[in-house]
Amino acid sequence: MRVTVNRKAHFNSAHRLYRKDWSFEKNDAIFGKCNNPNYHGHNYELIASVTGEIDQETGYVIDVKILKDIIKAEVEDAFDHKNLNLDVPEFKDLNPTAENIVVVIYNKIKAKLDANLDLEVTLYETPRNFVSYSGN
Ligand code: NI
């Protein structure tokens, strides 16, 4: 039986959407208010969904405490109350759109999971705007 274990998490971050190799005018045309040079913040909500077989001894797919600790180390400690563009190395040369953020988070969590576990990450940038990635 394959079951999905879900864990929610939260972080606040600032970002600015722009490309260094584009003019301000082009960035403004593509990214609008998100290109504000003084940055802006979001209350990001995250759902990490881990799917695998139930271990017959423990009854777990994954100990949710382990998943919680991975999310804390890889996402909350790395991103919370940070400026994604300036403080987080993964976004030094990568535009911190919700799409790119969810891929970065997926890769960081996936690297810490047993290889036989599947992962999907859903990231809410606003209550109505959210993205998801499962490695495909
Ligand atoms: Ni934004």
PDB file of C-alpha atoms and ligand atoms in Angstrom:
ATOM      1  CA  MET A   1       0.000   0.000   0.000  1.00  0.00           C
ATOM      2  CA  ARG A   2       1.411   3.317  -1.077  1.00  0.00           C
ATOM      3  CA  VAL A   3       0.336   6.193   1.134  1.00  0.00           C
ATOM      4  CA  THR A   4       1.146   9.913   1.025  1.00  0.00           C
ATOM      5  CA  VAL A   5       2.313  11.686   4.178  1.00  0.00           C
ATOM      6  CA  ASN A   6       1.831  15.462   4.053  1.00  0.00           C
ATOM      7  CA  ARG A   7       3.528  18.111   6.155  1.00  0.00           C
ATOM      8  CA  LYS A   8       2.756  21.838   6.063  1.00  0.00           C
ATOM      9  CA  ALA A   9       5.302  24.542   6.741  1.00  0.00           C
ATOM     10  CA  HIS A  10       5.597  28.296   6.496  1.00  0.00           C
ATOM     11  CA  PHE A  11       8.217  30.932   5.825  1.00  0.00           C
ATOM     12  CA  ASN A  12       8.299  34.676   5.202  1.00  0.00           C
ATOM     13  CA  SER A  13      10.680  35.940   2.563  1.00  0.00           C
ATOM     14  CA  ALA A  14      11.354  38.997   0.449  1.00  0.00           C
ATOM     15  CA  HIS A  15      12.153  38.869  -3.222  1.00  0.00           C
ATOM     16  CA  ARG A  16      12.324  40.813  -6.428  1.00  0.00           C
ATOM     17  CA  LEU A  17      11.619  39.335  -9.848  1.00  0.00           C
ATOM     18  CA  TYR A  18      14.081  40.554 -12.456  1.00  0.00           C
ATOM     19  CA  ARG A  19      16.871  39.502 -14.739  1.00  0.00           C
ATOM     20  CA  LYS A  20      20.213  41.211 -14.366  1.00  0.00           C
ATOM     21  CA  ASP A  21      20.763  40.948 -18.116  1.00  0.00           C
ATOM     22  CA  TRP A  22      17.558  42.852 -18.998  1.00  0.00           C
ATOM     23  CA  SER A  23      16.988  46.617 -18.855  1.00  0.00           C
ATOM     24  CA  PHE A  24      14.815  48.039 -16.082  1.00  0.00           C
ATOM     25  CA  GLU A  25      12.191  48.802 -18.732  1.00  0.00           C
ATOM     26  CA  LYS A  26      12.047  45.231 -19.972  1.00  0.00           C
ATOM     27  CA  ASN A  27      11.967  43.852 -16.405  1.00  0.00           C
ATOM     28  CA  ASP A  28       9.185  46.326 -15.620  1.00  0.00           C
ATOM     29  CA  ALA A  29       7.202  45.227 -18.670  1.00  0.00           C
ATOM     30  CA  ILE A  30       7.508  41.514 -17.814  1.00  0.00           C
ATOM     31  CA  PHE A  31       7.447  41.522 -14.008  1.00  0.00           C
ATOM     32  CA  GLY A  32       5.534  44.741 -13.172  1.00  0.00           C
ATOM     33  CA  LYS A  33       5.278  45.468  -9.442  1.00  0.00           C
ATOM     34  CA  CYS A  34       7.303  42.340  -8.686  1.00  0.00           C
ATOM     35  CA  ASN A  35      10.327  44.173 -10.145  1.00  0.00           C
ATOM     36  CA  ASN A  36      10.194  46.787  -7.352  1.00  0.00           C
ATOM     37  CA  PRO A  37      13.907  47.487  -6.693  1.00  0.00           C
ATOM     38  CA  ASN A  38      13.235  47.675  -2.937  1.00  0.00           C
ATOM     39  CA  TYR A  39      11.818  44.133  -2.879  1.00  0.00           C
ATOM     40  CA  HIS A  40       8.501  42.927  -1.444  1.00  0.00           C
ATOM     41  CA  GLY A  41       7.491  40.089   0.837  1.00  0.00           C
ATOM     42  CA  HIS A  42       5.318  37.006   0.793  1.00  0.00           C
ATOM     43  CA  ASN A  43       3.965  34.671   3.459  1.00  0.00           C
ATOM     44  CA  TYR A  44       4.843  31.408   1.754  1.00  0.00           C
ATOM     45  CA  GLU A  45       2.999  28.234   2.682  1.00  0.00           C
ATOM     46  CA  LEU A  46       4.492  24.886   1.810  1.00  0.00           C
ATOM     47  CA  ILE A  47       3.147  21.350   1.634  1.00  0.00           C
ATOM     48  CA  ALA A  48       5.643  18.519   1.297  1.00  0.00           C
ATOM     49  CA  SER A  49       3.966  15.265   0.267  1.00  0.00           C
ATOM     50  CA  VAL A  50       5.987  12.064   0.629  1.00  0.00           C
ATOM     51  CA  THR A  51       4.640   8.885  -0.969  1.00  0.00           C
ATOM     52  CA  GLY A  52       5.857   5.368  -0.372  1.00  0.00           C
ATOM     53  CA  GLU A  53       5.055   1.906   0.895  1.00  0.00           C
ATOM     54  CA  ILE A  54       3.979   1.511   4.515  1.00  0.00           C
ATOM     55  CA  ASP A  55       6.811  -0.114   6.445  1.00  0.00           C
ATOM     56  CA  GLN A  56       5.362  -3.335   7.872  1.00  0.00           C
ATOM     57  CA  GLU A  57       7.308  -3.056  11.133  1.00  0.00           C
ATOM     58  CA  THR A  58       6.697   0.597  12.001  1.00  0.00           C
ATOM     59  CA  GLY A  59       3.485   1.286  10.108  1.00  0.00           C
ATOM     60  CA  TYR A  60       5.116   4.459   8.782  1.00  0.00           C
ATOM     61  CA  VAL A  61       5.868   5.645   5.251  1.00  0.00           C
ATOM     62  CA  ILE A  62       8.183   8.189   6.871  1.00  0.00           C
ATOM     63  CA  ASP A  63       8.417   9.284  10.488  1.00  0.00           C
ATOM     64  CA  VAL A  64       6.791  12.723  10.239  1.00  0.00           C
ATOM     65  CA  LYS A  65       9.301  14.006  12.805  1.00  0.00           C
ATOM     66  CA  ILE A  66      12.070  13.252  10.296  1.00  0.00           C
ATOM     67  CA  LEU A  67      10.158  15.075   7.551  1.00  0.00           C
ATOM     68  CA  LYS A  68       9.551  18.011   9.884  1.00  0.00           C
ATOM     69  CA  ASP A  69      13.258  18.250  10.714  1.00  0.00           C
ATOM     70  CA  ILE A  70      14.263  18.082   7.028  1.00  0.00           C
ATOM     71  CA  ILE A  71      11.850  20.908   6.160  1.00  0.00           C
ATOM     72  CA  LYS A  72      13.099  22.990   9.070  1.00  0.00           C
ATOM     73  CA  ALA A  73      16.764  22.591   8.123  1.00  0.00           C
ATOM     74  CA  GLU A  74      16.442  22.826   4.351  1.00  0.00           C
ATOM     75  CA  VAL A  75      13.634  25.368   3.952  1.00  0.00           C
ATOM     76  CA  GLU A  76      12.709  27.268   7.115  1.00  0.00           C
ATOM     77  CA  ASP A  77      16.216  27.875   8.415  1.00  0.00           C
ATOM     78  CA  ALA A  78      17.455  28.671   4.885  1.00  0.00           C
ATOM     79  CA  PHE A  79      14.624  30.938   3.668  1.00  0.00           C
ATOM     80  CA  ASP A  80      12.622  32.332   6.616  1.00  0.00           C
ATOM     81  CA  HIS A  81      13.074  36.082   7.167  1.00  0.00           C
ATOM     82  CA  LYS A  82      15.591  36.165   4.326  1.00  0.00           C
ATOM     83  CA  ASN A  83      15.832  38.144   1.138  1.00  0.00           C
ATOM     84  CA  LEU A  84      15.804  35.347  -1.428  1.00  0.00           C
ATOM     85  CA  ASN A  85      17.751  37.351  -4.020  1.00  0.00           C
ATOM     86  CA  LEU A  86      20.472  38.504  -1.633  1.00  0.00           C
ATOM     87  CA  ASP A  87      20.659  35.939   1.167  1.00  0.00           C
ATOM     88  CA  VAL A  88      19.983  32.579  -0.461  1.00  0.00           C
ATOM     89  CA  PRO A  89      22.789  31.250  -2.690  1.00  0.00           C
ATOM     90  CA  GLU A  90      20.451  29.217  -4.916  1.00  0.00           C
ATOM     91  CA  PHE A  91      18.885  32.468  -6.187  1.00  0.00           C
ATOM     92  CA  LYS A  92      22.064  34.401  -6.805  1.00  0.00           C
ATOM     93  CA  ASP A  93      21.603  33.861 -10.539  1.00  0.00           C
ATOM     94  CA  LEU A  94      18.096  32.357 -10.539  1.00  0.00           C
ATOM     95  CA  ASN A  95      14.962  34.506 -10.610  1.00  0.00           C
ATOM     96  CA  PRO A  96      13.041  33.664  -7.394  1.00  0.00           C
ATOM     97  CA  THR A  97       9.649  33.079  -8.996  1.00  0.00           C
ATOM     98  CA  ALA A  98       7.304  30.660  -7.239  1.00  0.00           C
ATOM     99  CA  GLU A  99       8.141  28.168  -9.998  1.00  0.00           C
ATOM    100  CA  ASN A 100      11.879  28.355  -9.370  1.00  0.00           C
ATOM    101  CA  ILE A 101      11.454  28.371  -5.582  1.00  0.00           C
ATOM    102  CA  VAL A 102       9.370  25.182  -5.616  1.00  0.00           C
ATOM    103  CA  VAL A 103      12.002  23.397  -7.730  1.00  0.00           C
ATOM    104  CA  VAL A 104      14.795  24.485  -5.376  1.00  0.00           C
ATOM    105  CA  ILE A 105      12.790  23.312  -2.348  1.00  0.00           C
ATOM    106  CA  TYR A 106      11.965  19.992  -4.026  1.00  0.00           C
ATOM    107  CA  ASN A 107      15.636  19.333  -4.809  1.00  0.00           C
ATOM    108  CA  LYS A 108      16.761  20.175  -1.275  1.00  0.00           C
ATOM    109  CA  ILE A 109      14.177  17.939   0.419  1.00  0.00           C
ATOM    110  CA  LYS A 110      14.450  15.103  -2.109  1.00  0.00           C
ATOM    111  CA  ALA A 111      18.196  14.857  -1.502  1.00  0.00           C
ATOM    112  CA  LYS A 112      17.508  14.094   2.185  1.00  0.00           C
ATOM    113  CA  LEU A 113      14.849  11.402   1.640  1.00  0.00           C
ATOM    114  CA  ASP A 114      15.348   7.692   1.143  1.00  0.00           C
ATOM    115  CA  ALA A 115      15.559   7.025  -2.599  1.00  0.00           C
ATOM    116  CA  ASN A 116      12.439   4.832  -2.564  1.00  0.00           C
ATOM    117  CA  LEU A 117      10.228   7.737  -1.435  1.00  0.00           C
ATOM    118  CA  ASP A 118       8.482  10.003  -3.948  1.00  0.00           C
ATOM    119  CA  LEU A 119       8.063  13.696  -3.224  1.00  0.00           C
ATOM    120  CA  GLU A 120       5.726  16.425  -4.349  1.00  0.00           C
ATOM    121  CA  VAL A 121       6.075  19.992  -3.117  1.00  0.00           C
ATOM    122  CA  THR A 122       3.251  22.553  -3.292  1.00  0.00           C
ATOM    123  CA  LEU A 123       4.154  26.175  -2.638  1.00  0.00           C
ATOM    124  CA  TYR A 124       1.601  28.924  -1.993  1.00  0.00           C
ATOM    125  CA  GLU A 125       2.914  32.400  -2.745  1.00  0.00           C
ATOM    126  CA  THR A 126      -0.493  33.880  -1.932  1.00  0.00           C
ATOM    127  CA  PRO A 127      -3.646  32.125  -0.712  1.00  0.00           C
ATOM    128  CA  ARG A 128      -4.823  31.921  -4.339  1.00  0.00           C
ATOM    129  CA  ASN A 129      -1.569  31.455  -6.252  1.00  0.00           C
ATOM    130  CA  PHE A 130       0.298  28.203  -5.818  1.00  0.00           C
ATOM    131  CA  VAL A 131       2.645  25.955  -7.766  1.00  0.00           C
ATOM    132  CA  SER A 132       3.645  22.336  -7.429  1.00  0.00           C
ATOM    133  CA  TYR A 133       6.534  20.168  -8.552  1.00  0.00           C
ATOM    134  CA  SER A 134       7.159  16.439  -8.321  1.00  0.00           C
ATOM    135  CA  GLY A 135      10.430  16.085 -10.170  1.00  0.00           C
ATOM    136  CA  ASN A 136       9.183  15.621 -13.714  1.00  0.00           C
TER     137      ASN A 136
HETATM  138 NI    NI B   1       6.395  38.476  -5.325  1.00  0.00          NI
END
